[in-house]
Backbone as ProteinMPNN parsed JSONL, in Angstrom:
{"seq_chain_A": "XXXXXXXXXXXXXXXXXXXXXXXXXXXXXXXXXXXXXXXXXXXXXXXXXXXXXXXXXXXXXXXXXXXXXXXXXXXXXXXXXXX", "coords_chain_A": {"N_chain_A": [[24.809, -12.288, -24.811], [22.72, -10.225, -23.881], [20.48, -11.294, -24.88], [20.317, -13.597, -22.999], [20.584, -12.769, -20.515], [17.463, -11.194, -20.247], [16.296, -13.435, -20.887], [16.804, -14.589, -18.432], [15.544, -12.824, -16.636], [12.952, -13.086, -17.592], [11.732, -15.179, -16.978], [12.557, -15.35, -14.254], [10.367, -13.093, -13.645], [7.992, -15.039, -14.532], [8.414, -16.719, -12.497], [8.108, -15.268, -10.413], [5.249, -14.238, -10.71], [3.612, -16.484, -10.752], [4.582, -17.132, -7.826], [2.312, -15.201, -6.445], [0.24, -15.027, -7.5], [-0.038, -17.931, -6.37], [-0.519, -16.858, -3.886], [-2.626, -14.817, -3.924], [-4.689, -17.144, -3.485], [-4.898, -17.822, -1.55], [-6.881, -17.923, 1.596], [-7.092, -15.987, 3.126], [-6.152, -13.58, 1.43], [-8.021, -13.037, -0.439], [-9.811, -10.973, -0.681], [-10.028, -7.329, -0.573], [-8.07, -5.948, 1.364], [-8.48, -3.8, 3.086], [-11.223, -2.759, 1.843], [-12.986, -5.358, 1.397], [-13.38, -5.815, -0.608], [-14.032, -8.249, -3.598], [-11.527, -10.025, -5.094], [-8.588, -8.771, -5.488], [-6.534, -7.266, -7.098], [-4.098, -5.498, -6.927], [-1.484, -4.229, -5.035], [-0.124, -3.449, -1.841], [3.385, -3.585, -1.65], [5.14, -3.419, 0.358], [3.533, -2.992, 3.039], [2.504, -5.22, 2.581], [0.173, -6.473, 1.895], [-2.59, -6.918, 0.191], [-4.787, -5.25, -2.478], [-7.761, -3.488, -3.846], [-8.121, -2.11, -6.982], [-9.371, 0.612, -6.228], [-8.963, 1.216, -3.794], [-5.806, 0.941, -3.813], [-5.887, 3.038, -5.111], [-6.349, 5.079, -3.052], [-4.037, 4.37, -1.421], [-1.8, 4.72, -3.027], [-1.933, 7.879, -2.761], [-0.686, 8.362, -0.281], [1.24, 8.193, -0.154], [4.693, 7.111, -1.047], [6.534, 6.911, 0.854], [5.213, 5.552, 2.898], [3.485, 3.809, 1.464], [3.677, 1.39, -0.69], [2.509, 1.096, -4.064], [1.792, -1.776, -6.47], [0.33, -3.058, -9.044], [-1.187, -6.487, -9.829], [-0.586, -7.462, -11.821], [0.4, -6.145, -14.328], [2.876, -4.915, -13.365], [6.228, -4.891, -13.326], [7.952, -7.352, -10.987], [10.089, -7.783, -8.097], [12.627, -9.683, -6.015], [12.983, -8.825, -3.598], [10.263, -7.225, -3.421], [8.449, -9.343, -3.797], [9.197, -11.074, -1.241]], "CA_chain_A": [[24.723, -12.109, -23.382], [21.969, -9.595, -23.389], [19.31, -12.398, -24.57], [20.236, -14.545, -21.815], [19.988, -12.045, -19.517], [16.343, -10.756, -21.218], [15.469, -14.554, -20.885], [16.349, -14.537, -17.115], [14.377, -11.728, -16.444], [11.509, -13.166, -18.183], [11.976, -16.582, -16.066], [11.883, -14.469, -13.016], [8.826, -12.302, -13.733], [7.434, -16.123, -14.554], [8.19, -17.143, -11.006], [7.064, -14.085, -9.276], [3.727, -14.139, -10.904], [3.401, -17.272, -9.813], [3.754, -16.744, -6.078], [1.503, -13.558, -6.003], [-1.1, -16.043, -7.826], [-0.566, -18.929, -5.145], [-0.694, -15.912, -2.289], [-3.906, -14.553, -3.791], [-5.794, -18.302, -3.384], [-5.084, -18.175, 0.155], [-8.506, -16.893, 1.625], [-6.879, -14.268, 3.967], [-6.023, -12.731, 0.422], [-9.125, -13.446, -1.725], [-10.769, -9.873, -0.564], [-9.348, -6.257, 0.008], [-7.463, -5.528, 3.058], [-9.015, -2.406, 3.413], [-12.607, -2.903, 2.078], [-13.325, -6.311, 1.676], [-13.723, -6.112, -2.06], [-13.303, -9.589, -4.081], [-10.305, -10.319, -5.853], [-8.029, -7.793, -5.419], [-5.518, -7.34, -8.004], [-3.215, -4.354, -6.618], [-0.797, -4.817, -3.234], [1.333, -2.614, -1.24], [4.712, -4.396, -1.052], [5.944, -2.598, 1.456], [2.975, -3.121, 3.614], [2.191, -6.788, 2.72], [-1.192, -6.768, 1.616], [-3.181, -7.22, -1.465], [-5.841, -4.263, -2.237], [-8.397, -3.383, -4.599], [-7.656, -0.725, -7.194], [-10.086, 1.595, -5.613], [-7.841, 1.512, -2.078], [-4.643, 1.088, -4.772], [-5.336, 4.855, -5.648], [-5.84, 5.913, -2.107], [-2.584, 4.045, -0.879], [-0.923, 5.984, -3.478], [-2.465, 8.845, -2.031], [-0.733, 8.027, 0.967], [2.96, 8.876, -0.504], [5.841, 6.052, -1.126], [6.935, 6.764, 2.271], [3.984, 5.154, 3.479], [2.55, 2.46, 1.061], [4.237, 1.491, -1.83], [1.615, 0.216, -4.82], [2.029, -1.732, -7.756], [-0.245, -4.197, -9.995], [-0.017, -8.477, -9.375], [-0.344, -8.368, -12.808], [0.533, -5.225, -15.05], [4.093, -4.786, -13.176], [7.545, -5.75, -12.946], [8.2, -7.792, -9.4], [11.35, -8.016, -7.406], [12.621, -10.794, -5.441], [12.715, -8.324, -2.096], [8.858, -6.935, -3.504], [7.471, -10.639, -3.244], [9.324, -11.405, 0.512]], "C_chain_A": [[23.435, -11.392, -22.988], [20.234, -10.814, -23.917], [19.439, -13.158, -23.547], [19.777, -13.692, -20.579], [18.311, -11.699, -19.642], [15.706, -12.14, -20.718], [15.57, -14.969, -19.725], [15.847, -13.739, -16.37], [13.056, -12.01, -16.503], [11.392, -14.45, -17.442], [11.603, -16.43, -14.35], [10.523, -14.152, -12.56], [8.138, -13.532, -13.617], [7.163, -16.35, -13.23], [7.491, -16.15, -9.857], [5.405, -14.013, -9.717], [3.183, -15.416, -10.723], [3.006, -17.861, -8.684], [3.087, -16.125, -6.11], [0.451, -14.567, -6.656], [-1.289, -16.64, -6.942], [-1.101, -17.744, -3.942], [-1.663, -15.686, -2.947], [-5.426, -15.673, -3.9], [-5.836, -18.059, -2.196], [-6.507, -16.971, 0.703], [-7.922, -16.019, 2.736], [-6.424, -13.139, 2.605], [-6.961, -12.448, -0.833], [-9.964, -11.514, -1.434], [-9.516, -8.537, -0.357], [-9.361, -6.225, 1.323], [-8.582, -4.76, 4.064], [-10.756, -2.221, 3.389], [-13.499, -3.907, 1.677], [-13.898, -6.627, 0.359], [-13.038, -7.647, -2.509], [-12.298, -9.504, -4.639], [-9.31, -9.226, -6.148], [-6.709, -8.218, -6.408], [-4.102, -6.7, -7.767], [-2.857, -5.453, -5.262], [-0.01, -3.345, -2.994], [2.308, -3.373, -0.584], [5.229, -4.105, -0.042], [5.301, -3.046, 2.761], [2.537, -4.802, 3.947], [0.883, -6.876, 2.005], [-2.264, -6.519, -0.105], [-4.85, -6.319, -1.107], [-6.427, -4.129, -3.39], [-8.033, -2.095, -5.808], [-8.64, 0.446, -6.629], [-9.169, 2.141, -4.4], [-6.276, 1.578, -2.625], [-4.541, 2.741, -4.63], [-5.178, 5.723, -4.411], [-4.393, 5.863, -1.176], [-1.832, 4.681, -1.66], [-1.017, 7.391, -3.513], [-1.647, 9.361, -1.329], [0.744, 8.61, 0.947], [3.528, 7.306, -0.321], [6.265, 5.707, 0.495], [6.117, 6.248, 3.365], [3.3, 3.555, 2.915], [2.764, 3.084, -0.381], [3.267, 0.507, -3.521], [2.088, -0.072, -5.569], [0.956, -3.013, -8.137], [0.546, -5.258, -9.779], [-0.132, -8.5, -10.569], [0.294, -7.356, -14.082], [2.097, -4.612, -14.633], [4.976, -5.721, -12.49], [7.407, -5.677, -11.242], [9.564, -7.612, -9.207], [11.683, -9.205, -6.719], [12.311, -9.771, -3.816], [10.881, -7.938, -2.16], [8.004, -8.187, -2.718], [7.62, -11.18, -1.73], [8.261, -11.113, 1.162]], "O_chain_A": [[22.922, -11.733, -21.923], [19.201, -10.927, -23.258], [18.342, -13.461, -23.08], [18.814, -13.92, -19.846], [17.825, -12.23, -18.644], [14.621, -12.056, -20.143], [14.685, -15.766, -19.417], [15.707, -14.099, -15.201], [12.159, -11.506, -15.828], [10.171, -14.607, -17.48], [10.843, -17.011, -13.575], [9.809, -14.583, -11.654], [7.462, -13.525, -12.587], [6.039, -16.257, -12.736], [6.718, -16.275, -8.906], [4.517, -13.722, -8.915], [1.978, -15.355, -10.48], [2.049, -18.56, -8.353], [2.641, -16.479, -5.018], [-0.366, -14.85, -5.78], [-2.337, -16.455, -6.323], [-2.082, -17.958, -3.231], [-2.263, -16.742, -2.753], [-6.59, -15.397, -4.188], [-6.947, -18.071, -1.668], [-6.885, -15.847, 0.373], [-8.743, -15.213, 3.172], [-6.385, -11.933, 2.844], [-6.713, -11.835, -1.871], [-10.699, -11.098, -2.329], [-8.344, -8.762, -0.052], [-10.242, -6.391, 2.166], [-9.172, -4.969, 5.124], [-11.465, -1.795, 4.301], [-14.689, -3.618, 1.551], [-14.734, -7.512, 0.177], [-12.002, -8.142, -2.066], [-12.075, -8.295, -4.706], [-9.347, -8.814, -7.307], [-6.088, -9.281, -6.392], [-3.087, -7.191, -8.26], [-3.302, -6.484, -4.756], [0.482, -2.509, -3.752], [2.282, -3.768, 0.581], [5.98, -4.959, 0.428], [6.05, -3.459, 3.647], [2.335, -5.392, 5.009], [0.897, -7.928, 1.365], [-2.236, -5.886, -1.16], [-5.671, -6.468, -0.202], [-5.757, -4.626, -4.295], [-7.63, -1.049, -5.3], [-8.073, 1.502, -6.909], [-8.796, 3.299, -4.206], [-5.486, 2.229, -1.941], [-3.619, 3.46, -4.243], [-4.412, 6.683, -4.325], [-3.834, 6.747, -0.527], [-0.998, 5.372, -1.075], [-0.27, 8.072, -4.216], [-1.507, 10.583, -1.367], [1.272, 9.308, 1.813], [2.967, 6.457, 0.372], [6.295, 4.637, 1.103], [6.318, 6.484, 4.556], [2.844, 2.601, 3.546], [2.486, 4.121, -0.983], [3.568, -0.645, -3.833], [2.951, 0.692, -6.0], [0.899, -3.936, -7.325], [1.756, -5.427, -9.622], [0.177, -9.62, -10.973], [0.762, -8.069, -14.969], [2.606, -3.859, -15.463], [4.86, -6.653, -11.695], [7.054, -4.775, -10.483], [10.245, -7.277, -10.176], [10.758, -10.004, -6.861], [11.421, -10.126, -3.043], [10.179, -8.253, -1.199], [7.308, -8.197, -1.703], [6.682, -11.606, -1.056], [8.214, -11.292, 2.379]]}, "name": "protein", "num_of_chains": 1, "seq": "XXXXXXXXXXXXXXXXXXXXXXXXXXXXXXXXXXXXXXXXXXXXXXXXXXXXXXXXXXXXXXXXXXXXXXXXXXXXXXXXXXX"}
């Protein structure tokens, strides 16, 4: 049971890194939000937007209660994260 589970987890993560790939072709997402850097790797889920790690560290600056960061590619997604 716990491989199946383990292997829909990993099926998941598949699909979420996925979307967050197609969403960062779209050219309103090809640059930072914030300072217009290329290819931004970081986002604040919370906020919507895809940021550079430079503006990453100041959004976590910013407190949770504010702007929630995580890596499109170095962390676990959610299904509510990607909405």
């Amino acid at each position: 049971m716990a491989v199946r589970s383990e292997r829909e987890k990993s099926k998941m993560q598949e699909k979420y890194q996925a979307i967050l790939t197609h969403m960062l072709k779209e050219e309103d997402n090809k640059y930072c939000v914030d300072c217009d850097t290329k290819s931004p790797r970081w986002a604040s889920w919370n906020i919507g937007v895809f940021i550079c790690i430079r503006c990453a560290g100041f959004h976590r600056n910013l407190g949770v209660h504010i702007s929630r960061v995580k890596s499109v590619n170095l962390d676990s997604w959610t299904a509510e994260q990607i909405a």
